[in-house]
mmCIF file of C-alpha atoms in Angstrom:
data_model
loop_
_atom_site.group_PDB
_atom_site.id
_atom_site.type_symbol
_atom_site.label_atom_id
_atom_site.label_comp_id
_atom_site.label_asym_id
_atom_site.label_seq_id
_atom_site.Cartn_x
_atom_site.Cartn_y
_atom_site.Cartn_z
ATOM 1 C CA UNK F 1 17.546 299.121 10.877
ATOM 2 C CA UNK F 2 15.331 296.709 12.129
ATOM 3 C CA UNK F 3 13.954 294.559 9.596
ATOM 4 C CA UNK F 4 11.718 291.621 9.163
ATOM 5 C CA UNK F 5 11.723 289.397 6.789
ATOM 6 C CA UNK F 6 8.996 286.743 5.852
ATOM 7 C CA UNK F 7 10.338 283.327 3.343
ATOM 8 C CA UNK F 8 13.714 283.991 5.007
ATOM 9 C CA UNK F 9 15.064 280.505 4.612
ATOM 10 C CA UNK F 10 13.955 280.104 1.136
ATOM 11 C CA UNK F 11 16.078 280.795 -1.847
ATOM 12 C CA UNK F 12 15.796 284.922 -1.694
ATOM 13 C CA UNK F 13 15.623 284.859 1.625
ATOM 14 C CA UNK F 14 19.103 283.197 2.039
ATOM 15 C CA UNK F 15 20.721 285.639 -0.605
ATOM 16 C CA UNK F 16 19.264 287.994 1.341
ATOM 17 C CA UNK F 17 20.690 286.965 4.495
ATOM 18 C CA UNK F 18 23.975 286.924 3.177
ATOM 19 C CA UNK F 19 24.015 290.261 1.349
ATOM 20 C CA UNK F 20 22.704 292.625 4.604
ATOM 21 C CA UNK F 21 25.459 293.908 6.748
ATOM 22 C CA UNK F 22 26.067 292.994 10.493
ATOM 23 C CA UNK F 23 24.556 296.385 11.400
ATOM 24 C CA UNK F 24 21.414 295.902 10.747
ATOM 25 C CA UNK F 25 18.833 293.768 13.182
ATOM 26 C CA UNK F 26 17.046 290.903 10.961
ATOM 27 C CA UNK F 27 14.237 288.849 11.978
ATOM 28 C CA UNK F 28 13.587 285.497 10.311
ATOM 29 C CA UNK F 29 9.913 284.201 9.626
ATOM 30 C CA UNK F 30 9.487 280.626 8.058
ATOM 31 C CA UNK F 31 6.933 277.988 8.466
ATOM 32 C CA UNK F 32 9.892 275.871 8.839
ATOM 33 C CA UNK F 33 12.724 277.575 10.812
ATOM 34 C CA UNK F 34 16.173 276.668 9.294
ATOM 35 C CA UNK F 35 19.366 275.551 11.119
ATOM 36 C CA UNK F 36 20.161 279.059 12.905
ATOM 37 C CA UNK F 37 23.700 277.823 13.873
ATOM 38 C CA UNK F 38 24.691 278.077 10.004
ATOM 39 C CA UNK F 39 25.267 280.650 7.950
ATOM 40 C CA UNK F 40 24.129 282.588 6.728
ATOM 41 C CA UNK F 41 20.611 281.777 9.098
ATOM 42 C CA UNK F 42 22.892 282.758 12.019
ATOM 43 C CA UNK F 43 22.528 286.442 10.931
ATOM 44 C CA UNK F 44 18.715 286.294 12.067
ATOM 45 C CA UNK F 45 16.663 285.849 14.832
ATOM 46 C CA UNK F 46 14.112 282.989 14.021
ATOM 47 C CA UNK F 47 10.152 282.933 14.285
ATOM 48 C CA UNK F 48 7.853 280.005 13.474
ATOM 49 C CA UNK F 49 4.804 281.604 11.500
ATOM 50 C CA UNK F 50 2.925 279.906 9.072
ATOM 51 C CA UNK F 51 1.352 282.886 7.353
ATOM 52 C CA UNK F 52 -1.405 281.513 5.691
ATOM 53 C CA UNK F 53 -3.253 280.235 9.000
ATOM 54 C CA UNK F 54 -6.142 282.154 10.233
ATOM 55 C CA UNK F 55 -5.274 284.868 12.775
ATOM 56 C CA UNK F 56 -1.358 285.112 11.848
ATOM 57 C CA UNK F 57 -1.978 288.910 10.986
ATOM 58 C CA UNK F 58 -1.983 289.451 15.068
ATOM 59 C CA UNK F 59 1.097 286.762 15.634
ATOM 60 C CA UNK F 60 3.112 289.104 12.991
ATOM 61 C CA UNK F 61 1.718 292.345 13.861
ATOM 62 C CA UNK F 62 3.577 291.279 17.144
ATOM 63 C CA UNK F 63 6.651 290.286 14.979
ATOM 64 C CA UNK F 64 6.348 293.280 13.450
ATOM 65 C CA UNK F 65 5.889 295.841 16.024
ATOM 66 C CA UNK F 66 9.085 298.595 16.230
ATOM 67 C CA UNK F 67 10.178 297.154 12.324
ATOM 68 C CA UNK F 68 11.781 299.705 10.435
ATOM 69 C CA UNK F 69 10.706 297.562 7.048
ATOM 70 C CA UNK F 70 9.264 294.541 6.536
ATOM 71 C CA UNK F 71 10.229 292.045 3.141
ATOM 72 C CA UNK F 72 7.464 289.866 2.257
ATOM 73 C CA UNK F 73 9.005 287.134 0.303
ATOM 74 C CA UNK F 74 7.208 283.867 1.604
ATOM 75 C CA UNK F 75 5.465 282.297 -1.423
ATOM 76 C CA UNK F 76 4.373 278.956 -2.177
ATOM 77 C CA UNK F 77 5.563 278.608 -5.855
ATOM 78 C CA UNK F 78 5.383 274.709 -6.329
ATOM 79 C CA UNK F 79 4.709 273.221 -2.991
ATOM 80 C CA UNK F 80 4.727 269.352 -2.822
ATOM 81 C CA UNK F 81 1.225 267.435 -2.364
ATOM 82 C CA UNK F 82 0.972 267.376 1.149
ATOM 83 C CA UNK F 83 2.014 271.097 1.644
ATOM 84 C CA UNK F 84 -0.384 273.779 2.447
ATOM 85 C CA UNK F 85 -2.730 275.014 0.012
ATOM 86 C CA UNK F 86 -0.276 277.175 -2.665
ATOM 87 C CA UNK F 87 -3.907 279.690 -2.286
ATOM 88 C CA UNK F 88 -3.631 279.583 1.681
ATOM 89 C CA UNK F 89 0.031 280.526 1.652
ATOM 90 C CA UNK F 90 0.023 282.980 -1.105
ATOM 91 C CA UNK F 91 -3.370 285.116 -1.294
ATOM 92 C CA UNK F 92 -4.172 284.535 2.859
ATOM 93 C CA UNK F 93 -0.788 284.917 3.790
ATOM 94 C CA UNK F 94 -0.207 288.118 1.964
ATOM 95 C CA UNK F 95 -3.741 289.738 3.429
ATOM 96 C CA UNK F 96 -2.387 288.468 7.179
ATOM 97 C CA UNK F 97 1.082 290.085 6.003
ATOM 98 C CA UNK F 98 -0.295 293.471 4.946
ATOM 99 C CA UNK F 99 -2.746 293.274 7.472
ATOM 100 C CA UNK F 100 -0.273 293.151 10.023
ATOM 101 C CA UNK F 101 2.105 296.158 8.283
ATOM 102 C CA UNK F 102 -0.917 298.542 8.691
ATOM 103 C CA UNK F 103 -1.374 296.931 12.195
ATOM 104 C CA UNK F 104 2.364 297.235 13.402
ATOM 105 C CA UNK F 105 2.604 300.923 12.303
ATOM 106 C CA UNK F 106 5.519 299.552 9.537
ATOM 107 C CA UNK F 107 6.843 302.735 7.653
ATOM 108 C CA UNK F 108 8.520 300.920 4.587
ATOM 109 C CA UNK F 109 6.752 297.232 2.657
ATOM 110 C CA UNK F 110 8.962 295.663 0.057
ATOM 111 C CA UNK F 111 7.376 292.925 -1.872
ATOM 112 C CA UNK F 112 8.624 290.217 -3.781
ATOM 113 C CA UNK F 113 6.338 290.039 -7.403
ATOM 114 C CA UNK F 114 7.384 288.861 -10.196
ATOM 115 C CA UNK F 115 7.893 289.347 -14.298
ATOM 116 C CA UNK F 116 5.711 286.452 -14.266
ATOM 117 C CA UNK F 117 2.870 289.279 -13.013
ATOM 118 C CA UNK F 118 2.811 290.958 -16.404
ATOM 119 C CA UNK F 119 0.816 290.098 -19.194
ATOM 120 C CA UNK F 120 2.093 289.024 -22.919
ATOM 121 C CA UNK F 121 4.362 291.270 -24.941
ATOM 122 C CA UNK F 122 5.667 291.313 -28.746
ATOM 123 C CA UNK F 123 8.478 288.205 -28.273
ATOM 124 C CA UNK F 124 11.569 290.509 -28.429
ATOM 125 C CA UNK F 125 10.678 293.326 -26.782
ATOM 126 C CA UNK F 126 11.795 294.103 -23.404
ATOM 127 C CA UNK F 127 8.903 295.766 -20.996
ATOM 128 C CA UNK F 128 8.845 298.364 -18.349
ATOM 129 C CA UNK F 129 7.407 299.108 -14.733
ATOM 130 C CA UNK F 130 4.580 299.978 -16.777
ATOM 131 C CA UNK F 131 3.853 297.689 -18.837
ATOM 132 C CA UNK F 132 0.102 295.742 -17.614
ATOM 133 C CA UNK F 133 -0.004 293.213 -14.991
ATOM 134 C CA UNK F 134 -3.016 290.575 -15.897
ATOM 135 C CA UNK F 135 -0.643 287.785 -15.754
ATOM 136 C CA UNK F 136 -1.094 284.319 -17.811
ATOM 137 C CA UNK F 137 -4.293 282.913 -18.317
ATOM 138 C CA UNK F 138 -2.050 279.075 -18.160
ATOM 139 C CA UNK F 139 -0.097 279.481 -15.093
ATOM 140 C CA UNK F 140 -1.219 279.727 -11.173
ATOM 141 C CA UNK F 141 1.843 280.703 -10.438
ATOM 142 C CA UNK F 142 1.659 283.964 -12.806
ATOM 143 C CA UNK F 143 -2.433 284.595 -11.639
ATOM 144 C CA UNK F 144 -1.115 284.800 -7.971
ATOM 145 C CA UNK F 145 1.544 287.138 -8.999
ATOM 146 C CA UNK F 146 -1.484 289.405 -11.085
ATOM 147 C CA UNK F 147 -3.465 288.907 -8.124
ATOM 148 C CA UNK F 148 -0.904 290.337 -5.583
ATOM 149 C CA UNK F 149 -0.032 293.610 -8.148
ATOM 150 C CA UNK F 150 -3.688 294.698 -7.504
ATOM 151 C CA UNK F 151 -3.811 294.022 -3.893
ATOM 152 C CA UNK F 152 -0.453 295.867 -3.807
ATOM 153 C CA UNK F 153 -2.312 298.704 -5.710
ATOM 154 C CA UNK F 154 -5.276 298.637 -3.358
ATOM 155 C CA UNK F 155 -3.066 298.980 -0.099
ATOM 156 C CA UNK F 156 -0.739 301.809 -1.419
ATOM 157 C CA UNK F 157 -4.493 303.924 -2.139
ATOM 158 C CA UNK F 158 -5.549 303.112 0.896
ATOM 159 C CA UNK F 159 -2.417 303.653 3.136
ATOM 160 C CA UNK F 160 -0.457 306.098 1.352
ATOM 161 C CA UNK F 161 1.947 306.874 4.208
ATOM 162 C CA UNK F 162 3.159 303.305 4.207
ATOM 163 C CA UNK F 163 6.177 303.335 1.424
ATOM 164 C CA UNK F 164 5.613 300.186 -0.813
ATOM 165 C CA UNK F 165 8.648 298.783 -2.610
ATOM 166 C CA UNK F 166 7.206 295.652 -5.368
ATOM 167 C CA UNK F 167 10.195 293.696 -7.013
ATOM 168 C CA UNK F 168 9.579 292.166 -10.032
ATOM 169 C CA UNK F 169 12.804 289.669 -11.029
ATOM 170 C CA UNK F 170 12.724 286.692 -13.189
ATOM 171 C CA UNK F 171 13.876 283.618 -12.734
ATOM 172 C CA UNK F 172 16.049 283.668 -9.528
ATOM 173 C CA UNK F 173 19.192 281.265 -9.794
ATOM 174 C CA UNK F 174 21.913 279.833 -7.495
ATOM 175 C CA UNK F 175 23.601 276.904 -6.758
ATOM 176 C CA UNK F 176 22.121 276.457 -3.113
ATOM 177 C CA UNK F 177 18.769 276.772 -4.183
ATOM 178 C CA UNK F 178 19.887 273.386 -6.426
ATOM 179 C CA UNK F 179 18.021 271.534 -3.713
ATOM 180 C CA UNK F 180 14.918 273.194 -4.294
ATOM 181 C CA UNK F 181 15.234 273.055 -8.366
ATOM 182 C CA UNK F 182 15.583 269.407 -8.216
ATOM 183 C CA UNK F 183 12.275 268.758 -6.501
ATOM 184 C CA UNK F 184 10.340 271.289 -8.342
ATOM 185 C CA UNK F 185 11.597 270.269 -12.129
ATOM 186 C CA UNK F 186 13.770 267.077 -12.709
ATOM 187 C CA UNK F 187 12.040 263.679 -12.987
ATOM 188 C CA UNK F 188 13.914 261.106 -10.586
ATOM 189 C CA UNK F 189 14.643 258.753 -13.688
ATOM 190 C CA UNK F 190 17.271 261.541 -14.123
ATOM 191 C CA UNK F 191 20.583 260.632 -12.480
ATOM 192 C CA UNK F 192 22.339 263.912 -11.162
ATOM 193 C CA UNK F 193 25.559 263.155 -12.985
ATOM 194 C CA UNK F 194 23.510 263.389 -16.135
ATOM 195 C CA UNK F 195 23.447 267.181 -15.245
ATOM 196 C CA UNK F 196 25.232 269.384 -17.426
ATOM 197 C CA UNK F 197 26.275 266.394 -20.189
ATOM 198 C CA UNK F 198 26.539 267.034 -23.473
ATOM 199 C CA UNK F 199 24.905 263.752 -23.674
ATOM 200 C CA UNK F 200 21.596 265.060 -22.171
ATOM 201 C CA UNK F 201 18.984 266.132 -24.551
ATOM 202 C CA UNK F 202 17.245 269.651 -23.888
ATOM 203 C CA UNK F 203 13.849 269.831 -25.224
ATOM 204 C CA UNK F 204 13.449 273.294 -26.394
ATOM 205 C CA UNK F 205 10.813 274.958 -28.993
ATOM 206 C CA UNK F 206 11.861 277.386 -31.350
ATOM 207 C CA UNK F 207 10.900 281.134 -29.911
ATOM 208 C CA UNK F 208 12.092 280.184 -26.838
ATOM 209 C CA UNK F 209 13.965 283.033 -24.970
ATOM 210 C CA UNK F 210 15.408 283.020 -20.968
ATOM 211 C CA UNK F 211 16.131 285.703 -18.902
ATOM 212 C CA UNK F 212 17.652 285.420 -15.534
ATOM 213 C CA UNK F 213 18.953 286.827 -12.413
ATOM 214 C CA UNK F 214 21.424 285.626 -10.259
ATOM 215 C CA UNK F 215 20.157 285.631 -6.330
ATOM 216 C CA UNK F 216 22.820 287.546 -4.919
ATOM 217 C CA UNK F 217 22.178 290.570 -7.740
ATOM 218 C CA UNK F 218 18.563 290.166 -6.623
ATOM 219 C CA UNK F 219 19.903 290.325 -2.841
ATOM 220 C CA UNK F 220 21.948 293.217 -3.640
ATOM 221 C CA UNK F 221 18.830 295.075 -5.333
ATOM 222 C CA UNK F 222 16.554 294.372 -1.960
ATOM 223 C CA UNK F 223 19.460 296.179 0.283
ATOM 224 C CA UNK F 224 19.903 299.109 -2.373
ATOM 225 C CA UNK F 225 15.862 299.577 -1.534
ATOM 226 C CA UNK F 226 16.123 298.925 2.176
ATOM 227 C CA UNK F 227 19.050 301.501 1.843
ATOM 228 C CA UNK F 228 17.240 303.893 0.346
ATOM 229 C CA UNK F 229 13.955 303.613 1.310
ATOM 230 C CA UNK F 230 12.561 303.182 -2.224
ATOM 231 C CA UNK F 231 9.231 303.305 -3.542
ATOM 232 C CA UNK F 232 7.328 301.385 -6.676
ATOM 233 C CA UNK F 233 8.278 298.461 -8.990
ATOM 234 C CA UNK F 234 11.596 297.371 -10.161
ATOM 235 C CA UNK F 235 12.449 295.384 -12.530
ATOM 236 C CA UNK F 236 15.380 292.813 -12.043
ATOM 237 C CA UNK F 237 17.011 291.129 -14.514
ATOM 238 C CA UNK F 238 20.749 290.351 -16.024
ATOM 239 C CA UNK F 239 20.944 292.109 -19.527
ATOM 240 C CA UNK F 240 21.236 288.726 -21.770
ATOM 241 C CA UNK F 241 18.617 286.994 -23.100
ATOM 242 C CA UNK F 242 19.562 283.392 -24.019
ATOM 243 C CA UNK F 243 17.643 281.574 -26.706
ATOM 244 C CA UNK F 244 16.903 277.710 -27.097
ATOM 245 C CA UNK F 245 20.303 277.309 -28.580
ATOM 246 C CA UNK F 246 22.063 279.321 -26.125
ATOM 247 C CA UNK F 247 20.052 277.678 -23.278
ATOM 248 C CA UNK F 248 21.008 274.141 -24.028
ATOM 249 C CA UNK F 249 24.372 275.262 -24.275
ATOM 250 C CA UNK F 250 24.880 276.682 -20.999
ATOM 251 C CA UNK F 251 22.816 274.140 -19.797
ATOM 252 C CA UNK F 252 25.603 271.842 -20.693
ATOM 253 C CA UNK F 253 23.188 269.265 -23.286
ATOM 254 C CA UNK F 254 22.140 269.380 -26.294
ATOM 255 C CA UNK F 255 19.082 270.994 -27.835
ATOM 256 C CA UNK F 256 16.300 268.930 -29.127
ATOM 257 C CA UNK F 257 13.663 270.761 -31.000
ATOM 258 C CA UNK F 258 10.547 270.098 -30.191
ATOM 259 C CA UNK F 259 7.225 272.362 -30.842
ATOM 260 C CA UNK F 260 5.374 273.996 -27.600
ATOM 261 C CA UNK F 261 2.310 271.596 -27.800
ATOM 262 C CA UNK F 262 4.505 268.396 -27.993
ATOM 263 C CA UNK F 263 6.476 269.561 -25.115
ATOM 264 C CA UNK F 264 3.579 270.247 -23.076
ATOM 265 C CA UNK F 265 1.462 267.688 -23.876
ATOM 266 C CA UNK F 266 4.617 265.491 -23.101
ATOM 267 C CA UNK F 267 5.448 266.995 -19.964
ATOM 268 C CA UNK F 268 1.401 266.724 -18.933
ATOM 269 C CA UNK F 269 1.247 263.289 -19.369
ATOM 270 C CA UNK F 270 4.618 262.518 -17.204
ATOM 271 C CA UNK F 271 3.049 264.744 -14.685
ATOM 272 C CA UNK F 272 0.088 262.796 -14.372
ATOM 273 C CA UNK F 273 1.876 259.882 -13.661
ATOM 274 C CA UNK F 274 3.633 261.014 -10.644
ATOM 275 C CA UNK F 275 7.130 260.834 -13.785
ATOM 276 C CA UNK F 276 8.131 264.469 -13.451
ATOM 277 C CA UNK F 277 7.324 267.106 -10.610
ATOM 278 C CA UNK F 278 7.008 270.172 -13.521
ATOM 279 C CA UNK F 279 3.667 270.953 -14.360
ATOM 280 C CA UNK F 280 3.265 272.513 -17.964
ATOM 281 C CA UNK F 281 2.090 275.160 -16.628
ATOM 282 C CA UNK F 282 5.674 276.465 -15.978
ATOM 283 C CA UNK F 283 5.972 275.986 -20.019
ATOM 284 C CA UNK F 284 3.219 278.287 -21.070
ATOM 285 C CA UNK F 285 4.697 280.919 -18.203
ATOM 286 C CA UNK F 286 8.114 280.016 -19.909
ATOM 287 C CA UNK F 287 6.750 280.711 -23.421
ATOM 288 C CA UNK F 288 4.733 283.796 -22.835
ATOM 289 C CA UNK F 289 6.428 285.783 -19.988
ATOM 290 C CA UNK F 290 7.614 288.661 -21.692
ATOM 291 C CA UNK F 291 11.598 289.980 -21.423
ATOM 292 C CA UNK F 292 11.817 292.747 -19.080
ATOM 293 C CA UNK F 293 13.810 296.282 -18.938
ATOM 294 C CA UNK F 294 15.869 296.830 -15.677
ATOM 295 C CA UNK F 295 16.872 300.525 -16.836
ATOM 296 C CA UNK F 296 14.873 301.806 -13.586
ATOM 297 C CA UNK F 297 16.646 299.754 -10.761
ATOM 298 C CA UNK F 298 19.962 300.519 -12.635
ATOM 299 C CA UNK F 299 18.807 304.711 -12.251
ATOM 300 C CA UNK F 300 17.309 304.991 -9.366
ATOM 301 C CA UNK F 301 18.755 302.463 -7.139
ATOM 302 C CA UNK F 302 22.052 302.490 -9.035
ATOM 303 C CA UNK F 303 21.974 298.546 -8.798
ATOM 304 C CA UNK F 304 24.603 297.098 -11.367
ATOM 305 C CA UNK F 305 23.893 293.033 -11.756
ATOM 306 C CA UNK F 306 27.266 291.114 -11.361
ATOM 307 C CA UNK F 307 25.976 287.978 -12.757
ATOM 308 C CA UNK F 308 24.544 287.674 -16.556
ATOM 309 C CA UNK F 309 21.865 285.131 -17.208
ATOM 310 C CA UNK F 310 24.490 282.366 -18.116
ATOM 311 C CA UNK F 311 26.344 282.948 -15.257
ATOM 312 C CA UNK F 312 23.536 282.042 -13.443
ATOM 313 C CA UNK F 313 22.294 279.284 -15.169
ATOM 314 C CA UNK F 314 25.692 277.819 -15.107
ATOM 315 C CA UNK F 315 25.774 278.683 -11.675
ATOM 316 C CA UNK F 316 22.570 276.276 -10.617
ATOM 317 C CA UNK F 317 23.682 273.502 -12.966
ATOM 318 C CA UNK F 318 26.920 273.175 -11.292
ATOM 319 C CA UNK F 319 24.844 272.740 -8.011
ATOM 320 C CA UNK F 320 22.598 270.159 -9.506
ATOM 321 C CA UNK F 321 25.836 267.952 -10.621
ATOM 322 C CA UNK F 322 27.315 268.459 -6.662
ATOM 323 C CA UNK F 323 24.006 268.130 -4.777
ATOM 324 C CA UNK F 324 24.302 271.368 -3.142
ATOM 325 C CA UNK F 325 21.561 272.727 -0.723
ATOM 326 C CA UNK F 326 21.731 274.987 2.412
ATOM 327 C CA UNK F 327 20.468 274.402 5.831
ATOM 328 C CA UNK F 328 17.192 275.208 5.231
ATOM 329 C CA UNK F 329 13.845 273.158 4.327
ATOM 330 C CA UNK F 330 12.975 274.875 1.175
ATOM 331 C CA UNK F 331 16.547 274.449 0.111
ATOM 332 C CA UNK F 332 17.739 271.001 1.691
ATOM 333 C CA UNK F 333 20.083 268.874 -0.551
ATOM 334 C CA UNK F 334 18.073 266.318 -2.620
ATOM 335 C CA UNK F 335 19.969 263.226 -3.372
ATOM 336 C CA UNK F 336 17.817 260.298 -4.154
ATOM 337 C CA UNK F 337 19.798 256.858 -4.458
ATOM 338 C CA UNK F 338 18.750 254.328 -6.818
ATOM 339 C CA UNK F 339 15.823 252.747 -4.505
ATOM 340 C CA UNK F 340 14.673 256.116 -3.821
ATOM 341 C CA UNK F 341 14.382 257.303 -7.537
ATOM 342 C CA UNK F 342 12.873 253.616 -8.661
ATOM 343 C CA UNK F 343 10.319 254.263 -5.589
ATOM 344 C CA UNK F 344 9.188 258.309 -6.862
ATOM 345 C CA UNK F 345 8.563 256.558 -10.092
ATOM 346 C CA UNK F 346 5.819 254.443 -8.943
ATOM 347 C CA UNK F 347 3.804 256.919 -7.722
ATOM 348 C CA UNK F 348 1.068 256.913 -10.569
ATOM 349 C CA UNK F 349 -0.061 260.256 -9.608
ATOM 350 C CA UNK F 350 1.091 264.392 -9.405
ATOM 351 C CA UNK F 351 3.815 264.898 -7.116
ATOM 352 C CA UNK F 352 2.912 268.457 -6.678
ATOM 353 C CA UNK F 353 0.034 270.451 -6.353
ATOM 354 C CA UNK F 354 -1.601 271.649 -9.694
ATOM 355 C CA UNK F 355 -0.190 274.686 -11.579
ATOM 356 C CA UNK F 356 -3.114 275.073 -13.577
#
């Protein structure tokens, strides 16, 4: 097959990469193109595109001409200050993208969505495919996701013969996407060999509970589709569910327990200052995203995770304490020295753009 795939160099897209077979013919689309003489980018051939400009639907119909599927998985989840607008990339970009599939004449669309998509559940229960997608009112990240399920829903009515695959995984993990976590999450008054110590103090609330999925399952999952030619939403996620407990354990710390509003209001206020990149936005997602069933990608894709949710976890930490990245922008080794740490401290304002 021919297949295009858009957010190749980020951290699905390099799973992804690695997981498709020589036989197939991959094209790679990326605002920034990765180092194409590494693996696993040397499986692709490479296009410049940032999607969210005006008039990139006709730069990747172009791209997208002869495709036997397309993977949308560019999305701007929590780009730094001076990237562009996380609305540009993520609600333009999608419309050029899907603009472009009707365009091209693309038979098969799988998108990358989210659990993050669906709205609140009772705290233990695990959800299915069907289970309403209005998001959280909190987090931009989980709006955009809402948003995209109902422009998914208006382009499957109105082009029926187009086959539209929408995954829905939770938190994707790895240890070359360690890069990339770094940046997003950890404050730079955190020294990376703190990582993983049982002298490192986890704030965690009580109710607290983590699923996962390890990037190469979630890689795996995408080919099974591609494979097959499936249709609809799947859920992807390892069967464990960790806890606050169980999180700081794997984590490799120790739990402190602290209430949701402390923890927010903490981690608003560091924010703010420029102190930590996480917005607490990502702690309201954290708190209400309900657990989610993967009974229907284990049926009808016959997708079998090989990874549980602390394997992943463990598997990202132990990136974090070695610095690990990949050739690629989105997930380039971050290793601050001292001088560079003291200097991200002084910023006195938001590292990254606004979550709210």
């Amino acid at each position: 097959m021919r297949i295009v795939i858009t957010g190749a160099s980020g951290n699905v897209g390099t799973a992804l990469l690695r997981c498709l077979e020589d036989v197939h013919e991959v094209v790679g689309v990326a605002r920034r193109v990765p180092d194409h003489a590494v693996g696993p980018y040397s499986r692709a051939d490479w296009h410049s595109v940032d999607i969210g400009e005006p008039g990139a639907d006709r730069v990747l119909a172009d791209l997208f001409a002869g495709a036997d599927a397309v993977v949308h998985l560019a999305w701007g989840v929590s780009p730094a200050r001076e990237d562009p607008p996380m609305s540009r990339t993520n609600a333009d970009g999608t419309a050029n993208v899907l603009e472009a599939v009707q365009n091209a004449g693309v038979g098969h669309l799988v998108c990358a969505s989210s659990v993050a998509a669906y709205s609140p559940a009772p705290r233990d229960d695990k959800v299915g495919e069907e289970w309403p997608c209005h998001g959280i009112a909190a987090s931009a990240y989980s709006r955009g996701k809402a948003e995209l399920e109902t422009e998914l829903d208006q382009f499957v009515s109105a082009h029926p013969q187009i086959r539209v695959a929408r995954m829905r995984p939770c938190a994707v993990l790895q240890r070359q996407a360690a890069g990339e976590f770094a940046r997003w999450s950890l404050g730079p008054a955190l020294p990376p060999r703190l990582i993983g110590s049982r002298f490192l103090p986890i704030p965690a609330w009580a109710g607290l509970r983590v699923q996962a999925v390890h990037a190469d399952d979630l890689a795996e999952a995408l080919r099974l589709v591609l494979d097959q030619r499936a249709v609809g939403p799947f859920n992807i996620a390892a069967d464990d569910v960790l806890d606050s407990t169980a999180l700081a354990h794997v984590l490799g710390g120790t739990r402190l327990p602290v209430t949701n509003p402390v923890a927010r209001t903490a981690t608003r206020a560091a924010w703010l200052a420029g102190l930590l990149p996480l917005h607490p936005g990502w702690l309201e997602l954290a708190d209400q995203a309900p657990l989610v069933d993967a009974t229907r990608a284990r049926l009808v894709l016959g997708w079998i995770p090989r990874h549980s949710s602390a394997d992943a976890v463990r598997d990202l930490v132990e990136g974090l304490r070695r610095g690990d990245g990949a050739a690629s922008a989105p997930l380039a080794v971050s290793r601050p020295g001292l001088l560079g740490r003291v200097k991200a401290m002084g910023t006195g304002r938001p590292t990254r753009q606004s979550q709210a």
